[in-house]
Amino acid sequence: MAETKTILRALAGETLPTPPIWMMRQAGRYLPEYKATRAQAGDFLSLCYNSELAAEVTLQPIRRYGFDAAILFADILLLPQALGADLWFVTGEGPRLSTITKQAEFDKLGRGEMIHDTLNPIYDTIRILRRELPEETTLIGFAGAPWTVATYMIAGRGTPDQGPAHALKYENRALFEAIIERLTESTIDYLSAQIDAGAEVVKIFDSWAGSLQGEDFHRYALYPARVITEELKRRHPGIPVIAFPRQAGDKYIGFHAATGADCVAVDDSVSPEWVAEHVQPGGCVQGNLASKHMVTGGQALVDETRKVVEALRNGPHIFNLGHGITPDADPENVQLMIDTVRSA
Ligand code: CP3
């Protein structure tokens, strides 16, 4: 039977008259219904591990807007937690983790099948979603890329320049590489279990790929993405993979071929015209409207949305923002973006 889900068609390389749409962080604090369910769950992590409520918030933007894909509601930092790191969220500030900068701290981490003890509720969320999603909606699973997750594990929090992770890389490269390897192998197991539960596509978020330069980019962003992609495709033939080496700039070029990813998601620091010329020849691209337009709206939103659609219409494209929607966004601007894409 011919594939009917538009996202899967774009990922298979088809150029569609209207690009399918979804939005990073589409279930989030800009939506009043999300805030209500999060309040019901108590805190963010309780929401992630409550399969019924996590499925509910995943479905909210699908009901409200009819996006072409739903993304599993979870977080990239659940994997380090499943490996044994402490994780908590400080309201208004973001994530905190126990730090890993010494061999003895690394040695306490687990490995292998044990991650599923913590992550089973996430797989249950996926099973609920496959039952409840409209049949035309694609379900995307995800994980953080090893480098990005390592930056949080090493620093114990988000950092503007990923300084502590870069420092460890120079001071104790063996330990740094052991962390990257442990994350690479457990990310494969995590995503593989998501696929077994019903995820139809997986996305690898490398939010801090842009701070890796030269050979480091090759070793710690590109190579892990390739190992993960190859092993997932070996275990699950045909599973589409979206890679997001955010702020990779010139290094977006050739990323499809070098990793085997079906789609490369691009942020808005590169223009859609540049992406059409240099990245889209390699395969499907996803992006890249600046998320600030979801706050500011108006004619600029319409013009910039059309620009992205126009620039990328001669090849496979999934419309998205360049990064996640922010809590100060206006839900009506999201509708305006969708209407603009679908009428362009
Ligand atoms: O896209 C989606 O809607 C799916 C769910 C999702 C979340 N986080 C939910 C979330 C996904 C895919 C992520 C990925 C994630 N998490 C990344 C990579 C993508 C990116 O944005 O760069 C990173 C770096 C994280 C780590 C993380 N989680 C941070 C830094 C924060 C705090 C940021 C903030 O805005 O407060 C989170 C919390 C988080 N993850 C929220 C959501 C909806 C906000 C939590 C809340 O309700 O308070």
PDB file of N, CA and C in Angstrom, residues 84-153:
ATOM      1  N   GLY A  84      21.387   6.616  36.061  1.00  0.00           N
ATOM      2  CA  GLY A  84      21.730   6.752  37.478  1.00  0.00           C
ATOM      3  C   GLY A  84      22.063   8.154  37.943  1.00  0.00           C
ATOM      4  N   ALA A  85      22.084   9.146  37.036  1.00  0.00           N
ATOM      5  CA  ALA A  85      22.339  10.529  37.470  1.00  0.00           C
ATOM      6  C   ALA A  85      21.113  11.057  38.215  1.00  0.00           C
ATOM      7  N   ASP A  86      21.331  11.930  39.181  1.00  0.00           N
ATOM      8  CA  ASP A  86      20.201  12.631  39.803  1.00  0.00           C
ATOM      9  C   ASP A  86      19.760  13.723  38.852  1.00  0.00           C
ATOM     10  N   LEU A  87      18.458  13.942  38.756  1.00  0.00           N
ATOM     11  CA  LEU A  87      17.923  14.978  37.864  1.00  0.00           C
ATOM     12  C   LEU A  87      16.775  15.687  38.557  1.00  0.00           C
ATOM     13  N   TRP A  88      16.772  17.006  38.511  1.00  0.00           N
ATOM     14  CA  TRP A  88      15.626  17.772  38.983  1.00  0.00           C
ATOM     15  C   TRP A  88      15.540  19.073  38.199  1.00  0.00           C
ATOM     16  N   PHE A  89      14.395  19.706  38.235  1.00  0.00           N
ATOM     17  CA  PHE A  89      14.193  20.954  37.498  1.00  0.00           C
ATOM     18  C   PHE A  89      13.911  22.076  38.480  1.00  0.00           C
ATOM     19  N   VAL A  90      14.632  23.180  38.327  1.00  0.00           N
ATOM     20  CA  VAL A  90      14.415  24.343  39.178  1.00  0.00           C
ATOM     21  C   VAL A  90      13.528  25.317  38.395  1.00  0.00           C
ATOM     22  N   THR A  91      12.361  25.618  38.952  1.00  0.00           N
ATOM     23  CA  THR A  91      11.398  26.469  38.254  1.00  0.00           C
ATOM     24  C   THR A  91      12.046  27.803  37.858  1.00  0.00           C
ATOM     25  N   GLY A  92      11.843  28.159  36.590  1.00  0.00           N
ATOM     26  CA  GLY A  92      12.381  29.424  36.103  1.00  0.00           C
ATOM     27  C   GLY A  92      13.863  29.365  35.744  1.00  0.00           C
ATOM     28  N   GLU A  93      14.535  28.261  36.063  1.00  0.00           N
ATOM     29  CA  GLU A  93      15.972  28.174  35.764  1.00  0.00           C
ATOM     30  C   GLU A  93      16.328  27.027  34.820  1.00  0.00           C
ATOM     31  N   GLY A  94      15.671  25.876  34.980  1.00  0.00           N
ATOM     32  CA  GLY A  94      15.978  24.762  34.092  1.00  0.00           C
ATOM     33  C   GLY A  94      16.514  23.562  34.839  1.00  0.00           C
ATOM     34  N   PRO A  95      17.121  22.640  34.089  1.00  0.00           N
ATOM     35  CA  PRO A  95      17.515  21.355  34.664  1.00  0.00           C
ATOM     36  C   PRO A  95      18.770  21.423  35.538  1.00  0.00           C
ATOM     37  N   ARG A  96      18.815  20.552  36.529  1.00  0.00           N
ATOM     38  CA  ARG A  96      20.012  20.326  37.346  1.00  0.00           C
ATOM     39  C   ARG A  96      20.269  18.821  37.398  1.00  0.00           C
ATOM     40  N   LEU A  97      21.548  18.442  37.320  1.00  0.00           N
ATOM     41  CA  LEU A  97      21.924  17.021  37.435  1.00  0.00           C
ATOM     42  C   LEU A  97      23.136  16.914  38.359  1.00  0.00           C
ATOM     43  N   SER A  98      23.316  15.725  38.935  1.00  0.00           N
ATOM     44  CA  SER A  98      24.572  15.458  39.623  1.00  0.00           C
ATOM     45  C   SER A  98      25.662  15.490  38.543  1.00  0.00           C
ATOM     46  N   THR A  99      26.828  16.047  38.845  1.00  0.00           N
ATOM     47  CA  THR A  99      27.843  16.232  37.795  1.00  0.00           C
ATOM     48  C   THR A  99      28.726  14.989  37.634  1.00  0.00           C
ATOM     49  N   ILE A 100      29.298  14.855  36.442  1.00  0.00           N
ATOM     50  CA  ILE A 100      30.264  13.781  36.183  1.00  0.00           C
ATOM     51  C   ILE A 100      31.528  14.400  35.617  1.00  0.00           C
ATOM     52  N   THR A 101      32.542  14.518  36.454  1.00  0.00           N
ATOM     53  CA  THR A 101      33.820  15.051  35.977  1.00  0.00           C
ATOM     54  C   THR A 101      34.977  14.148  36.399  1.00  0.00           C
ATOM     55  N   LYS A 102      34.662  13.093  37.171  1.00  0.00           N
ATOM     56  CA  LYS A 102      35.730  12.188  37.644  1.00  0.00           C
ATOM     57  C   LYS A 102      35.374  10.750  37.285  1.00  0.00           C
ATOM     58  N   GLN A 103      36.400   9.961  37.104  1.00  0.00           N
ATOM     59  CA  GLN A 103      36.204   8.555  36.752  1.00  0.00           C
ATOM     60  C   GLN A 103      35.278   7.853  37.753  1.00  0.00           C
ATOM     61  N   ALA A 104      35.463   8.137  39.051  1.00  0.00           N
ATOM     62  CA  ALA A 104      34.656   7.463  40.083  1.00  0.00           C
ATOM     63  C   ALA A 104      33.166   7.772  39.913  1.00  0.00           C
ATOM     64  N   GLU A 105      32.851   8.991  39.471  1.00  0.00           N
ATOM     65  CA  GLU A 105      31.438   9.351  39.244  1.00  0.00           C
ATOM     66  C   GLU A 105      30.903   8.604  38.017  1.00  0.00           C
ATOM     67  N   PHE A 106      31.727   8.513  37.002  1.00  0.00           N
ATOM     68  CA  PHE A 106      31.321   7.768  35.803  1.00  0.00           C
ATOM     69  C   PHE A 106      31.096   6.294  36.134  1.00  0.00           C
ATOM     70  N   ASP A 107      31.968   5.733  36.973  1.00  0.00           N
ATOM     71  CA  ASP A 107      31.885   4.305  37.292  1.00  0.00           C
ATOM     72  C   ASP A 107      30.577   3.924  37.989  1.00  0.00           C
ATOM     73  N   LYS A 108      29.905   4.908  38.587  1.00  0.00           N
ATOM     74  CA  LYS A 108      28.619   4.617  39.251  1.00  0.00           C
ATOM     75  C   LYS A 108      27.460   4.503  38.261  1.00  0.00           C
ATOM     76  N   LEU A 109      27.669   4.978  37.031  1.00  0.00           N
ATOM     77  CA  LEU A 109      26.570   4.905  36.054  1.00  0.00           C
ATOM     78  C   LEU A 109      26.317   3.461  35.652  1.00  0.00           C
ATOM     79  N   GLY A 110      25.058   3.183  35.334  1.00  0.00           N
ATOM     80  CA  GLY A 110      24.713   1.847  34.854  1.00  0.00           C
ATOM     81  C   GLY A 110      24.884   1.757  33.350  1.00  0.00           C
ATOM     82  N   ARG A 111      24.502   0.607  32.829  1.00  0.00           N
ATOM     83  CA  ARG A 111      24.531   0.445  31.380  1.00  0.00           C
ATOM     84  C   ARG A 111      23.572  -0.670  30.980  1.00  0.00           C
ATOM     85  N   GLY A 112      23.370  -0.773  29.679  1.00  0.00           N
ATOM     86  CA  GLY A 112      22.588  -1.885  29.148  1.00  0.00           C
ATOM     87  C   GLY A 112      21.100  -1.775  29.465  1.00  0.00           C
ATOM     88  N   GLU A 113      20.488  -2.933  29.660  1.00  0.00           N
ATOM     89  CA  GLU A 113      19.028  -3.035  29.763  1.00  0.00           C
ATOM     90  C   GLU A 113      18.436  -2.281  30.948  1.00  0.00           C
ATOM     91  N   MET A 114      19.279  -1.948  31.966  1.00  0.00           N
ATOM     92  CA  MET A 114      18.748  -1.307  33.176  1.00  0.00           C
ATOM     93  C   MET A 114      18.036   0.018  32.915  1.00  0.00           C
ATOM     94  N   ILE A 115      18.349   0.685  31.810  1.00  0.00           N
ATOM     95  CA  ILE A 115      17.681   1.976  31.551  1.00  0.00           C
ATOM     96  C   ILE A 115      16.166   1.816  31.432  1.00  0.00           C
ATOM     97  N   HIS A 116      15.738   0.621  30.974  1.00  0.00           N
ATOM     98  CA  HIS A 116      14.301   0.437  30.738  1.00  0.00           C
ATOM     99  C   HIS A 116      13.497   0.447  32.040  1.00  0.00           C
ATOM    100  N   ASP A 117      14.156   0.101  33.173  1.00  0.00           N
ATOM    101  CA  ASP A 117      13.435   0.138  34.463  1.00  0.00           C
ATOM    102  C   ASP A 117      12.861   1.532  34.699  1.00  0.00           C
ATOM    103  N   THR A 118      13.663   2.556  34.391  1.00  0.00           N
ATOM    104  CA  THR A 118      13.199   3.940  34.557  1.00  0.00           C
ATOM    105  C   THR A 118      12.332   4.382  33.378  1.00  0.00           C
ATOM    106  N   LEU A 119      12.682   3.941  32.180  1.00  0.00           N
ATOM    107  CA  LEU A 119      12.069   4.510  30.976  1.00  0.00           C
ATOM    108  C   LEU A 119      10.808   3.794  30.492  1.00  0.00           C
ATOM    109  N   ASN A 120      10.433   2.697  31.157  1.00  0.00           N
ATOM    110  CA  ASN A 120       9.210   1.991  30.737  1.00  0.00           C
ATOM    111  C   ASN A 120       7.965   2.873  30.603  1.00  0.00           C
ATOM    112  N   PRO A 121       7.738   3.839  31.525  1.00  0.00           N
ATOM    113  CA  PRO A 121       6.554   4.700  31.349  1.00  0.00           C
ATOM    114  C   PRO A 121       6.577   5.477  30.027  1.00  0.00           C
ATOM    115  N   ILE A 122       7.786   5.778  29.525  1.00  0.00           N
ATOM    116  CA  ILE A 122       7.889   6.518  28.258  1.00  0.00           C
ATOM    117  C   ILE A 122       7.393   5.624  27.107  1.00  0.00           C
ATOM    118  N   TYR A 123       7.759   4.337  27.178  1.00  0.00           N
ATOM    119  CA  TYR A 123       7.293   3.415  26.132  1.00  0.00           C
ATOM    120  C   TYR A 123       5.769   3.240  26.226  1.00  0.00           C
ATOM    121  N   ASP A 124       5.244   3.282  27.457  1.00  0.00           N
ATOM    122  CA  ASP A 124       3.781   3.199  27.619  1.00  0.00           C
ATOM    123  C   ASP A 124       3.097   4.424  27.008  1.00  0.00           C
ATOM    124  N   THR A 125       3.713   5.594  27.158  1.00  0.00           N
ATOM    125  CA  THR A 125       3.148   6.807  26.535  1.00  0.00           C
ATOM    126  C   THR A 125       3.029   6.590  25.021  1.00  0.00           C
ATOM    127  N   ILE A 126       4.070   6.013  24.441  1.00  0.00           N
ATOM    128  CA  ILE A 126       4.067   5.768  22.992  1.00  0.00           C
ATOM    129  C   ILE A 126       2.929   4.805  22.610  1.00  0.00           C
ATOM    130  N   ARG A 127       2.760   3.755  23.420  1.00  0.00           N
ATOM    131  CA  ARG A 127       1.685   2.790  23.106  1.00  0.00           C
ATOM    132  C   ARG A 127       0.319   3.457  23.165  1.00  0.00           C
ATOM    133  N   ILE A 128       0.103   4.308  24.158  1.00  0.00           N
ATOM    134  CA  ILE A 128      -1.185   5.019  24.255  1.00  0.00           C
ATOM    135  C   ILE A 128      -1.373   5.905  23.027  1.00  0.00           C
ATOM    136  N   LEU A 129      -0.299   6.607  22.652  1.00  0.00           N
ATOM    137  CA  LEU A 129      -0.398   7.532  21.516  1.00  0.00           C
ATOM    138  C   LEU A 129      -0.721   6.811  20.218  1.00  0.00           C
ATOM    139  N   ARG A 130      -0.115   5.657  20.000  1.00  0.00           N
ATOM    140  CA  ARG A 130      -0.406   4.944  18.754  1.00  0.00           C
ATOM    141  C   ARG A 130      -1.879   4.539  18.671  1.00  0.00           C
ATOM    142  N   ARG A 131      -2.499   4.325  19.831  1.00  0.00           N
ATOM    143  CA  ARG A 131      -3.937   4.025  19.850  1.00  0.00           C
ATOM    144  C   ARG A 131      -4.761   5.272  19.600  1.00  0.00           C
ATOM    145  N   GLU A 132      -4.332   6.394  20.160  1.00  0.00           N
ATOM    146  CA  GLU A 132      -5.207   7.572  20.216  1.00  0.00           C
ATOM    147  C   GLU A 132      -4.990   8.600  19.108  1.00  0.00           C
ATOM    148  N   LEU A 133      -3.833   8.560  18.464  1.00  0.00           N
ATOM    149  CA  LEU A 133      -3.581   9.574  17.436  1.00  0.00           C
ATOM    150  C   LEU A 133      -4.450   9.331  16.202  1.00  0.00           C
ATOM    151  N   PRO A 134      -4.849  10.415  15.522  1.00  0.00           N
ATOM    152  CA  PRO A 134      -5.553  10.249  14.249  1.00  0.00           C
ATOM    153  C   PRO A 134      -4.662   9.452  13.278  1.00  0.00           C
ATOM    154  N   GLU A 135      -5.274   8.701  12.366  1.00  0.00           N
ATOM    155  CA  GLU A 135      -4.440   7.798  11.560  1.00  0.00           C
ATOM    156  C   GLU A 135      -3.495   8.503  10.601  1.00  0.00           C
ATOM    157  N   GLU A 136      -3.760   9.778  10.302  1.00  0.00           N
ATOM    158  CA  GLU A 136      -2.858  10.499   9.390  1.00  0.00           C
ATOM    159  C   GLU A 136      -1.670  11.140  10.125  1.00  0.00           C
ATOM    160  N   THR A 137      -1.666  11.068  11.448  1.00  0.00           N
ATOM    161  CA  THR A 137      -0.621  11.755  12.221  1.00  0.00           C
ATOM    162  C   THR A 137       0.540  10.809  12.537  1.00  0.00           C
ATOM    163  N   THR A 138       1.749  11.254  12.214  1.00  0.00           N
ATOM    164  CA  THR A 138       2.956  10.447  12.443  1.00  0.00           C
ATOM    165  C   THR A 138       3.465  10.677  13.869  1.00  0.00           C
ATOM    166  N   LEU A 139       3.905   9.607  14.514  1.00  0.00           N
ATOM    167  CA  LEU A 139       4.441   9.738  15.877  1.00  0.00           C
ATOM    168  C   LEU A 139       5.976   9.717  15.856  1.00  0.00           C
ATOM    169  N   ILE A 140       6.557  10.789  16.352  1.00  0.00           N
ATOM    170  CA  ILE A 140       8.018  10.933  16.396  1.00  0.00           C
ATOM    171  C   ILE A 140       8.531  10.662  17.817  1.00  0.00           C
ATOM    172  N   GLY A 141       9.470   9.742  17.935  1.00  0.00           N
ATOM    173  CA  GLY A 141      10.185   9.542  19.197  1.00  0.00           C
ATOM    174  C   GLY A 141      11.481  10.338  19.141  1.00  0.00           C
ATOM    175  N   PHE A 142      12.188  10.456  20.234  1.00  0.00           N
ATOM    176  CA  PHE A 142      13.429  11.243  20.189  1.00  0.00           C
ATOM    177  C   PHE A 142      14.350  10.899  21.347  1.00  0.00           C
ATOM    178  N   ALA A 143      15.579  11.362  21.191  1.00  0.00           N
ATOM    179  CA  ALA A 143      16.562  11.338  22.277  1.00  0.00           C
ATOM    180  C   ALA A 143      17.509  12.501  22.029  1.00  0.00           C
ATOM    181  N   GLY A 144      18.270  12.866  23.049  1.00  0.00           N
ATOM    182  CA  GLY A 144      19.334  13.842  22.854  1.00  0.00           C
ATOM    183  C   GLY A 144      20.512  13.142  22.204  1.00  0.00           C
ATOM    184  N   ALA A 145      21.325  13.894  21.476  1.00  0.00           N
ATOM    185  CA  ALA A 145      22.564  13.331  20.940  1.00  0.00           C
ATOM    186  C   ALA A 145      23.569  13.211  22.085  1.00  0.00           C
ATOM    187  N   PRO A 146      24.497  12.268  21.981  1.00  0.00           N
ATOM    188  CA  PRO A 146      25.467  12.073  23.074  1.00  0.00           C
ATOM    189  C   PRO A 146      26.177  13.358  23.514  1.00  0.00           C
ATOM    190  N   TRP A 147      26.651  14.156  22.574  1.00  0.00           N
ATOM    191  CA  TRP A 147      27.376  15.380  22.959  1.00  0.00           C
ATOM    192  C   TRP A 147      26.482  16.318  23.786  1.00  0.00           C
ATOM    193  N   THR A 148      25.277  16.588  23.291  1.00  0.00           N
ATOM    194  CA  THR A 148      24.390  17.516  24.000  1.00  0.00           C
ATOM    195  C   THR A 148      24.042  16.984  25.386  1.00  0.00           C
ATOM    196  N   VAL A 149      23.716  15.706  25.490  1.00  0.00           N
ATOM    197  CA  VAL A 149      23.385  15.137  26.802  1.00  0.00           C
ATOM    198  C   VAL A 149      24.617  15.183  27.711  1.00  0.00           C
ATOM    199  N   ALA A 150      25.796  14.897  27.146  1.00  0.00           N
ATOM    200  CA  ALA A 150      27.034  14.945  27.936  1.00  0.00           C
ATOM    201  C   ALA A 150      27.285  16.344  28.487  1.00  0.00           C
ATOM    202  N   THR A 151      26.943  17.388  27.716  1.00  0.00           N
ATOM    203  CA  THR A 151      27.203  18.752  28.224  1.00  0.00           C
ATOM    204  C   THR A 151      26.426  19.010  29.515  1.00  0.00           C
ATOM    205  N   TYR A 152      25.214  18.461  29.602  1.00  0.00           N
ATOM    206  CA  TYR A 152      24.415  18.617  30.830  1.00  0.00           C
ATOM    207  C   TYR A 152      24.935  17.716  31.949  1.00  0.00           C
ATOM    208  N   MET A 153      25.373  16.509  31.599  1.00  0.00           N
ATOM    209  CA  MET A 153      25.848  15.577  32.630  1.00  0.00           C
ATOM    210  C   MET A 153      27.157  16.063  33.249  1.00  0.00           C
TER     211      MET A 153
END
